[in-house]
Short mmCIF file of C-alpha atoms in Angstrom, two decimals:
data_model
loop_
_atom_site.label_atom_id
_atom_site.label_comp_id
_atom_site.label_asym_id
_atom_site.label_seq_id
_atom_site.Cartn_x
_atom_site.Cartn_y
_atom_site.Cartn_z
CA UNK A 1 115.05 155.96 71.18
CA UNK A 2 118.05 153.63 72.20
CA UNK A 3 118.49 155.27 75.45
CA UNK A 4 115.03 154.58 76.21
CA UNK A 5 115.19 150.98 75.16
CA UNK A 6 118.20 150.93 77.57
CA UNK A 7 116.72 152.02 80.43
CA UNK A 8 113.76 149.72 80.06
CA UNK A 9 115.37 146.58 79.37
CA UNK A 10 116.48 145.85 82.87
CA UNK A 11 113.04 146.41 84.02
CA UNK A 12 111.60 143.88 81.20
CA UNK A 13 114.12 141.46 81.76
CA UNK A 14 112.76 141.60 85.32
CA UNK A 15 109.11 141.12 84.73
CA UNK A 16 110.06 138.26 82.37
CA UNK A 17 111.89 136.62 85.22
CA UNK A 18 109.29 137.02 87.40
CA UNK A 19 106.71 135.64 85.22
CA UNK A 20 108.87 132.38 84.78
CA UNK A 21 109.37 132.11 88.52
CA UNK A 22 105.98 132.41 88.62
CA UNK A 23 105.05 129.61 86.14
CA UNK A 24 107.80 127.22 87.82
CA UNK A 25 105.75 127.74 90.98
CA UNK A 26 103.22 124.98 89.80
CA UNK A 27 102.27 121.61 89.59
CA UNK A 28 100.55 120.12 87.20
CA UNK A 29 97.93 116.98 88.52
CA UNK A 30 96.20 114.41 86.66
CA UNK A 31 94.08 111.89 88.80
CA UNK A 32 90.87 110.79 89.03
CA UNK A 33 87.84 113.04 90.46
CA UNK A 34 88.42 113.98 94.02
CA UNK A 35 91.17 112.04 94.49
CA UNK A 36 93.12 114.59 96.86
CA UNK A 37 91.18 115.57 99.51
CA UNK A 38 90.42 119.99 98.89
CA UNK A 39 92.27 120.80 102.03
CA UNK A 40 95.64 118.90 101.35
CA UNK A 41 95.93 120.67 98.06
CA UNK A 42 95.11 123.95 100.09
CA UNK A 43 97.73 122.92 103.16
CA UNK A 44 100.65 122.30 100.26
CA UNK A 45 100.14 125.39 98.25
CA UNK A 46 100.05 127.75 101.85
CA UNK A 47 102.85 125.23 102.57
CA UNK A 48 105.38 125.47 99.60
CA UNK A 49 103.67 128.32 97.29
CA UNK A 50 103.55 125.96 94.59
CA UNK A 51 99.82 126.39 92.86
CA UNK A 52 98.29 122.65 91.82
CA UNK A 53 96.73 123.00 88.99
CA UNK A 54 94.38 119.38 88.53
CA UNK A 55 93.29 118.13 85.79
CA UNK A 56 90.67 115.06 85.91
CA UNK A 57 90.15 111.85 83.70
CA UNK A 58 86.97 109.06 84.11
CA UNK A 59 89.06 106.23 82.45
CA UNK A 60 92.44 105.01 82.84
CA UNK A 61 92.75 104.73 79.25
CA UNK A 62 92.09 108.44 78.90
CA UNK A 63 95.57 108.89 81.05
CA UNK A 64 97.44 105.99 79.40
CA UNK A 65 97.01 107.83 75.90
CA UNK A 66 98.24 111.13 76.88
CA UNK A 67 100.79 109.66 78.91
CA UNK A 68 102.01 107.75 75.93
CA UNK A 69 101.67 110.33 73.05
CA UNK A 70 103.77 112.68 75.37
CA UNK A 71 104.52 116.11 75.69
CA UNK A 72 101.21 115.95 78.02
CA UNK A 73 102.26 118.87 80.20
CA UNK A 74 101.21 117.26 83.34
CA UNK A 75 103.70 116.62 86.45
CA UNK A 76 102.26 114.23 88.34
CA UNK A 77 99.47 111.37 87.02
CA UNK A 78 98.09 108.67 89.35
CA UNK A 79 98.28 105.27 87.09
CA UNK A 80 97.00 101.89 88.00
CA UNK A 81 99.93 99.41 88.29
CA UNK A 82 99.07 98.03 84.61
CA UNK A 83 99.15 101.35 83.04
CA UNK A 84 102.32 102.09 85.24
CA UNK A 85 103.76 99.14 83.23
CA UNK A 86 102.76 99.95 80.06
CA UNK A 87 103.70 103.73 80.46
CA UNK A 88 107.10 102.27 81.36
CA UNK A 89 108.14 99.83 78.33
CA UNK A 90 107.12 102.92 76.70
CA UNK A 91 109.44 104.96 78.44
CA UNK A 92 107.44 107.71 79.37
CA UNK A 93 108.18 107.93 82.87
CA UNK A 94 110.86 109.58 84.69
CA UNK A 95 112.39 107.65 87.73
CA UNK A 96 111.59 108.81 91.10
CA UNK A 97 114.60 108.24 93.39
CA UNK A 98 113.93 107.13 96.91
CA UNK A 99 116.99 108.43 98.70
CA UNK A 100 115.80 111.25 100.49
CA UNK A 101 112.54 110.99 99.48
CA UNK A 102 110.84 111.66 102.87
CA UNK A 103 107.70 109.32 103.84
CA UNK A 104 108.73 106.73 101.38
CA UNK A 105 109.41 104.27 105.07
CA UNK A 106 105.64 104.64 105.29
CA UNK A 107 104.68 103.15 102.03
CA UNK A 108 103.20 99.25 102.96
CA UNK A 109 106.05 96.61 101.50
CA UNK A 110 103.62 94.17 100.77
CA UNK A 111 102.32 96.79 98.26
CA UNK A 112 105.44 98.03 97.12
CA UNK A 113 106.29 94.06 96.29
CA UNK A 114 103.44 93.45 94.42
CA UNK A 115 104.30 96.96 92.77
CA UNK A 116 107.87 95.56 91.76
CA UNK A 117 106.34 92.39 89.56
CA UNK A 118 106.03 95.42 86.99
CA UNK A 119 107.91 97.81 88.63
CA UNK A 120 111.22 96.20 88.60
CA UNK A 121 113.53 98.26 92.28
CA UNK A 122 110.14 100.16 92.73
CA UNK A 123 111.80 102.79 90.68
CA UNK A 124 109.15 105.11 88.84
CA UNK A 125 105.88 104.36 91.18
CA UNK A 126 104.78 105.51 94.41
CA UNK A 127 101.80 103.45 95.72
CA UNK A 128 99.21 105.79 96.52
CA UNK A 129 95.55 103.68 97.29
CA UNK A 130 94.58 100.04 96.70
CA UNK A 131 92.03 98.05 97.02
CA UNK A 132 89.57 95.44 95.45
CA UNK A 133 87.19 94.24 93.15
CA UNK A 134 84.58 92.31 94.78
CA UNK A 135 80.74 92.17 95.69
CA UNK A 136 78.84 95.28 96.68
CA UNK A 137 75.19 94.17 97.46
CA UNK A 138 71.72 95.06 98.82
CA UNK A 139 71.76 92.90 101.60
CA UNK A 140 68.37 92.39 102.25
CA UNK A 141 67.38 91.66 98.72
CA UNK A 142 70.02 88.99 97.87
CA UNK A 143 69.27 87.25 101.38
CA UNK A 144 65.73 87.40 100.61
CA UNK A 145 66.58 85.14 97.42
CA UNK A 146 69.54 83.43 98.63
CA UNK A 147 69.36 82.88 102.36
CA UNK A 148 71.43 80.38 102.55
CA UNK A 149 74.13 81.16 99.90
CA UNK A 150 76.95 82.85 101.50
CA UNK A 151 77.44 86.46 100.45
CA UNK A 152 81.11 86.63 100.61
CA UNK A 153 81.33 84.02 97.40
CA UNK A 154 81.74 84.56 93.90
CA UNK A 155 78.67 81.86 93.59
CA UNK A 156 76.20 84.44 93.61
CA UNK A 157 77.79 85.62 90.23
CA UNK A 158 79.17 82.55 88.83
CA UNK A 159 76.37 79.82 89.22
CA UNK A 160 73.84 79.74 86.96
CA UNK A 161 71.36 79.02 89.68
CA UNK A 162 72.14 81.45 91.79
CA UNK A 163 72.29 84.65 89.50
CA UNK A 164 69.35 84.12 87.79
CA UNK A 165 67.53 84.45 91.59
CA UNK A 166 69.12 87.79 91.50
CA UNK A 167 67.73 89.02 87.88
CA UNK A 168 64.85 90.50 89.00
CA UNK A 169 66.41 92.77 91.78
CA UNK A 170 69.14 93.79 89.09
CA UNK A 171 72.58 92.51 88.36
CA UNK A 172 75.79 94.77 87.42
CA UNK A 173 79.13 94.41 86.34
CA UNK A 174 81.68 96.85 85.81
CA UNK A 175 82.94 97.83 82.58
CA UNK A 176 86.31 96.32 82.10
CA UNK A 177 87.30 93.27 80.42
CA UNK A 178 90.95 92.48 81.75
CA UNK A 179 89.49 92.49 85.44
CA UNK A 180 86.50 90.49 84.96
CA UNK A 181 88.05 88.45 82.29
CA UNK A 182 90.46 87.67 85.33
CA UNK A 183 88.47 87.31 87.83
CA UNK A 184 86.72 84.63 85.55
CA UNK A 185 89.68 82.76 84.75
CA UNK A 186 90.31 83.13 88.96
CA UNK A 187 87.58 81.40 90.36
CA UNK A 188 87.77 78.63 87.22
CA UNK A 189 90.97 77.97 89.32
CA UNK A 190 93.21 79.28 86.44
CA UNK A 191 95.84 81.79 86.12
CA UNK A 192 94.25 85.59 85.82
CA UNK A 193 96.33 86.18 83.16
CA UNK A 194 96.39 83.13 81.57
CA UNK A 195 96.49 82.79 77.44
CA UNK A 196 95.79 79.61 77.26
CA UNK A 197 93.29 79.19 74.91
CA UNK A 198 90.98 76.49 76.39
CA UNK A 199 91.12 78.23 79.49
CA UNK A 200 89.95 81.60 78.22
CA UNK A 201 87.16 79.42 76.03
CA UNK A 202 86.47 77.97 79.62
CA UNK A 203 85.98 81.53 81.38
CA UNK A 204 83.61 83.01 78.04
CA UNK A 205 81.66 80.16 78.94
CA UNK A 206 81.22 81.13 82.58
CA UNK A 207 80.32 84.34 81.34
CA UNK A 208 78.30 83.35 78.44
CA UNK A 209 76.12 81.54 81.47
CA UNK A 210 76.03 84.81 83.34
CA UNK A 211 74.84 86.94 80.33
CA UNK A 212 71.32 86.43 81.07
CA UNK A 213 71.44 87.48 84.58
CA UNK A 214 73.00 90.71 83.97
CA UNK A 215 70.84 93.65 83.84
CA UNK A 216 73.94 96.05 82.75
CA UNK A 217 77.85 96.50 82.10
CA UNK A 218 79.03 99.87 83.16
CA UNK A 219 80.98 101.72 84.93
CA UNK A 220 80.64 104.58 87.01
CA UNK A 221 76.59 103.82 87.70
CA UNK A 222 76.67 101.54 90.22
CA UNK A 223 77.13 103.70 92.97
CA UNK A 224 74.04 105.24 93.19
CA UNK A 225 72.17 102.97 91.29
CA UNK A 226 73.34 100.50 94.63
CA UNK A 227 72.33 103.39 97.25
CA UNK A 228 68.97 103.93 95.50
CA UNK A 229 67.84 99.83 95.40
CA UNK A 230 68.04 99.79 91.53
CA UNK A 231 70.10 96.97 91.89
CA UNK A 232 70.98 94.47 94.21
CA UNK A 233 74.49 92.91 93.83
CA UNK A 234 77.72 94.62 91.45
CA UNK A 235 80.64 93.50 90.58
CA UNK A 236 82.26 96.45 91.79
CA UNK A 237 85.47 98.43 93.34
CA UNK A 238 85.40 98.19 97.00
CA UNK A 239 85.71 101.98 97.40
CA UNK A 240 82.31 102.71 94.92
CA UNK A 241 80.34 99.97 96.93
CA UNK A 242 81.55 101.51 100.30
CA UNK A 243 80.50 105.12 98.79
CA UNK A 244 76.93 103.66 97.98
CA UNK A 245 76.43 102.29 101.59
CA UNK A 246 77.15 105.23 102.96
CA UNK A 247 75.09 107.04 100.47
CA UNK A 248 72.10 104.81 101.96
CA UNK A 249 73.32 104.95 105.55
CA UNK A 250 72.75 108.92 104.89
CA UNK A 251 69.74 109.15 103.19
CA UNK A 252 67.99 106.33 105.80
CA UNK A 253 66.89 104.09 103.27
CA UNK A 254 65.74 101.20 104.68
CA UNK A 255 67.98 98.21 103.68
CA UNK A 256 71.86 97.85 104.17
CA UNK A 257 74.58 97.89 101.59
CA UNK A 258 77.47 96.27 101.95
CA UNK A 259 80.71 95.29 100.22
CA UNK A 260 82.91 91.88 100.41
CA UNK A 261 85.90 90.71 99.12
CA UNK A 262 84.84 87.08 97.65
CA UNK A 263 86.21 84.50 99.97
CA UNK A 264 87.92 82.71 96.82
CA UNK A 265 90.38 85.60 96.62
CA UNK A 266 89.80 88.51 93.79
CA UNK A 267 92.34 91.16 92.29
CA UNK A 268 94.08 93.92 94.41
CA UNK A 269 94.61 96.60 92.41
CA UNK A 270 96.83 99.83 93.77
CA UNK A 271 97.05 103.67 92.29
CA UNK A 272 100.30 105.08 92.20
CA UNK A 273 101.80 108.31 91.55
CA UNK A 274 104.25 108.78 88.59
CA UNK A 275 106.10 111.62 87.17
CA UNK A 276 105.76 111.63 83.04
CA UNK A 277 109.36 111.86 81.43
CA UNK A 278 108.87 114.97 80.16
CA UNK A 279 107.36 116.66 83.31
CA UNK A 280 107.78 120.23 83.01
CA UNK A 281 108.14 120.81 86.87
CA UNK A 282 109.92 117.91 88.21
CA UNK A 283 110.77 118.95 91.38
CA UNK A 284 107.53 120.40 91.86
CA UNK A 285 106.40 116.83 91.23
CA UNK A 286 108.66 115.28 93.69
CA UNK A 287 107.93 117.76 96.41
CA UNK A 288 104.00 117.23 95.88
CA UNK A 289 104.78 113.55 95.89
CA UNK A 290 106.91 113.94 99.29
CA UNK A 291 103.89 115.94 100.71
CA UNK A 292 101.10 112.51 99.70
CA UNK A 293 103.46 111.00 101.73
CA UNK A 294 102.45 112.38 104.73
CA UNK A 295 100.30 110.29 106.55
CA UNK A 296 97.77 113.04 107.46
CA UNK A 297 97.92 113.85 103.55
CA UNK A 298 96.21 110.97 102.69
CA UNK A 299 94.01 109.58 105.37
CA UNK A 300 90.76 112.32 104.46
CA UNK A 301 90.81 110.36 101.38
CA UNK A 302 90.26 107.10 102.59
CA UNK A 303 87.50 108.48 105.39
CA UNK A 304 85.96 109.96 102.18
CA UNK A 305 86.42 107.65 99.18
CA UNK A 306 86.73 104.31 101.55
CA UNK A 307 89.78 103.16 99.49
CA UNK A 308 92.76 101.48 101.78
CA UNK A 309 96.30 104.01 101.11
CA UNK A 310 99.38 102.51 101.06
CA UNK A 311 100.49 104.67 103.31
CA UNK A 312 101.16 102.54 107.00
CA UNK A 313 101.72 105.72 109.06
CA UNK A 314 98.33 107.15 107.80
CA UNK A 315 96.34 103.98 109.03
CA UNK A 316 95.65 105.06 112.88
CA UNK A 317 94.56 108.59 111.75
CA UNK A 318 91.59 106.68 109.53
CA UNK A 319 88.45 106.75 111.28
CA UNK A 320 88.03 103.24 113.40
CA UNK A 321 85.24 101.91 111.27
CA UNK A 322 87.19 102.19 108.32
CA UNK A 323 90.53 101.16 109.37
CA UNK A 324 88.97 97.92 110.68
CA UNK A 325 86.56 96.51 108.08
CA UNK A 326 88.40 93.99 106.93
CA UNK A 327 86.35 94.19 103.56
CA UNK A 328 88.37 97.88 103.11
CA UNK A 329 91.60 96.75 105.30
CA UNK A 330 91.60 93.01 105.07
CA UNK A 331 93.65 90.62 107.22
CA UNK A 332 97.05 88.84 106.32
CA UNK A 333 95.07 85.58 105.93
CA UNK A 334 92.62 87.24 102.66
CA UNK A 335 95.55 89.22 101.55
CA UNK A 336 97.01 86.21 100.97
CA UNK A 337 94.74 84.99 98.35
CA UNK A 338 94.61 88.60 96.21
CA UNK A 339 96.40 88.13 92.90
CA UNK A 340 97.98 92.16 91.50
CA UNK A 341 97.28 94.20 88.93
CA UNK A 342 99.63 92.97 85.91
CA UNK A 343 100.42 94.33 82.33
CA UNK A 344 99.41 92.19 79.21
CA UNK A 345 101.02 92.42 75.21
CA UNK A 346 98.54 94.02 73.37
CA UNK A 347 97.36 91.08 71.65
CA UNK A 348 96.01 89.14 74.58
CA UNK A 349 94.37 92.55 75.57
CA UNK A 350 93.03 92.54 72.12
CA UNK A 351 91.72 88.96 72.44
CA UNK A 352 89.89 89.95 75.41
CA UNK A 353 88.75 92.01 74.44
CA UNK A 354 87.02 90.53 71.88
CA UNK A 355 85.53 88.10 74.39
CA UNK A 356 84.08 91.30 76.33
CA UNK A 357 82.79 92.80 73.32
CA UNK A 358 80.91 89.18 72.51
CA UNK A 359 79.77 88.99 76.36
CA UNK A 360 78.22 92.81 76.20
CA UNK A 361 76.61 92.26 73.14
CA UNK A 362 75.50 89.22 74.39
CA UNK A 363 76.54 86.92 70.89
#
């Protein structure tokens, strides 16, 4: 029996080999739904041979769990800039250098600065998409109500007098208490991230004003529920409103949905990609990373999803109308006036929310 076992050792050592080089030939994804456009994953596996294997999540505190209990088993993850921060003082991240990291010249500086607040050197995230929270409407409807109440102005949430016109059409806001919480404390003319405790009694008031307006807090619904007239102004990501008007445009319904950044300046928040600490294919990661990179990698997404990338280079291959809305691409003059996405302790998340969980339940 020992010669046998000889002679087929080499060949078992082989397989064994093979089936590791095998495994190392993949990268392991976790983003949001359809957040890689189908024929950039197909152009990088043809490209390098390395199989992406994606994973999806519907909440970014889904991925900040698993990316802070470890040992995930993912390569590459797509965190907001807040989660990016938190995954970081965690130390759950592994640094992504930038020298000879090809395509990173193409990432937007203004982006990468507003990255750096939690991001100190711009060292573990690669801005991917950004965007903002803002007003997606049925146009028709709220001008019907409000003609002469401008629709680019957080007045048609905020004032009393002017939401309640919109109750009957059908009022949303999206699920998430840091951004609204924010975006209250914002347009009170207060710091977003303020912990000041009259001011945050000061923005649960606005809110407490706007409870009866609001026919639901959700997210995720407001696309369609936009596209189909069910309601008639969200508080919403730009990208979801942009879907639902095209979802409309398509179907020929017979009103016009639009999106606007609120003229008294809102949050920008930005994606980024991120390599977990304990990545078990790290170059994988960094080649997939250098391949987003690519302008053409990453421009499908935006003519699909209608978020902005961070990408410069990509920006003339996005299709004109979306390159120059200025609700999806705005100008120097309304960046100016976006506040970024920032990291809180966990008590002041905890106090909020406790302020959103009084709001929903409408206490």
């Amino acid at each position: 029996m020992a010669p046998k076992f000889k002679l087929c050792l080499p060949a078992l050592l082989l397989a064994v080999a093979a089936s590791v080089q095998a495994e190392d030939k993949v990268v392991n994804l976790y983003s949001w739904a359809d957040y890689v456009a189908p024929e950039t994953l197909q152009r990088f596996e043809q490209e390098t041979g390395i199989h992406v294997r994606y994973d999806t999540f519907d909440a970014p505190e889904v991925l900040e769990t698993k990316l802070l209990t470890g040992g995930s088993g993912y390569d590459v993850v797509v965190p907001s800039s807040s989660v990016l921060a938190r995954g970081l003082a965690a130390g759950a991240l592994k640094a992504i250098p930038h020298e000879g990291l090809k395509g990173y010249a193409n990432l937007d500086p203004d982006l990468l600065e507003k990255l750096a607040a939690v991001d100190p050197g711009n060292q573990y995230g690669v801005p991917y998409t950004w965007g903002t929270l803002g007003l997606g409407m049925n146009v028709e409807a709220v001008r019907k109500r409000l003609p002469n109440v401008p629709l680019n102005s957080l007045d048609l949430l905020f004032k009393p007098e002017y939401a309640s016109q919109l109750k009957d059409c059908g009022v949303a806001i999206i699920d998430s208490p840091q951004e609204v919480i924010g975006l209250a404390l914002h347009y009170l003319g207060k710091d977003p991230y303020s912990t000041d405790k009259n001011e945050l009694d000061a923005a649960q008031a606005l809110l407490h004003q706007l409870q009866p307006s609001v026919l639901y807090v959700a997210s995720g619904r407001q696309i369609n529920d936009l596209a189909n007239g069910g309601i008639c102004l969200a508080l919403a990501y730009n990208g979801d409103a942009s879907m639902a008007a095209d979802q409309a445009r398509k179907a020929n319904k017979p009103y016009e949905i639009a999106y606007r950044i609120p003229k008294e300046g809102t949050l920008v928040w930005q994606d980024n990609l991120a390599i977990p600490k304990d990545a078990p294919h790290p170059e994988a990661a960094r080649q997939f990373i250098e391949f987003m990179l690519r302008p053409e990698s990453v421009a499908s997404l935006t003519n699909t999803l209608f978020f902005a990338t961070a990408n410069q280079a990509a920006t003339p291959l996005v299709d004109e109308a979306v390159r120059t809305d200025p609700d999806i691409y705005p100008p120097a003059d309304i960046r100016d006036r976006l506040y970024a996405d920032r990291s809180m302790s966990l008590k002041d998340m905890r106090q909020r929310t406790r302020m959103w969980t009084a709001f929903r339940s409408r206490q």
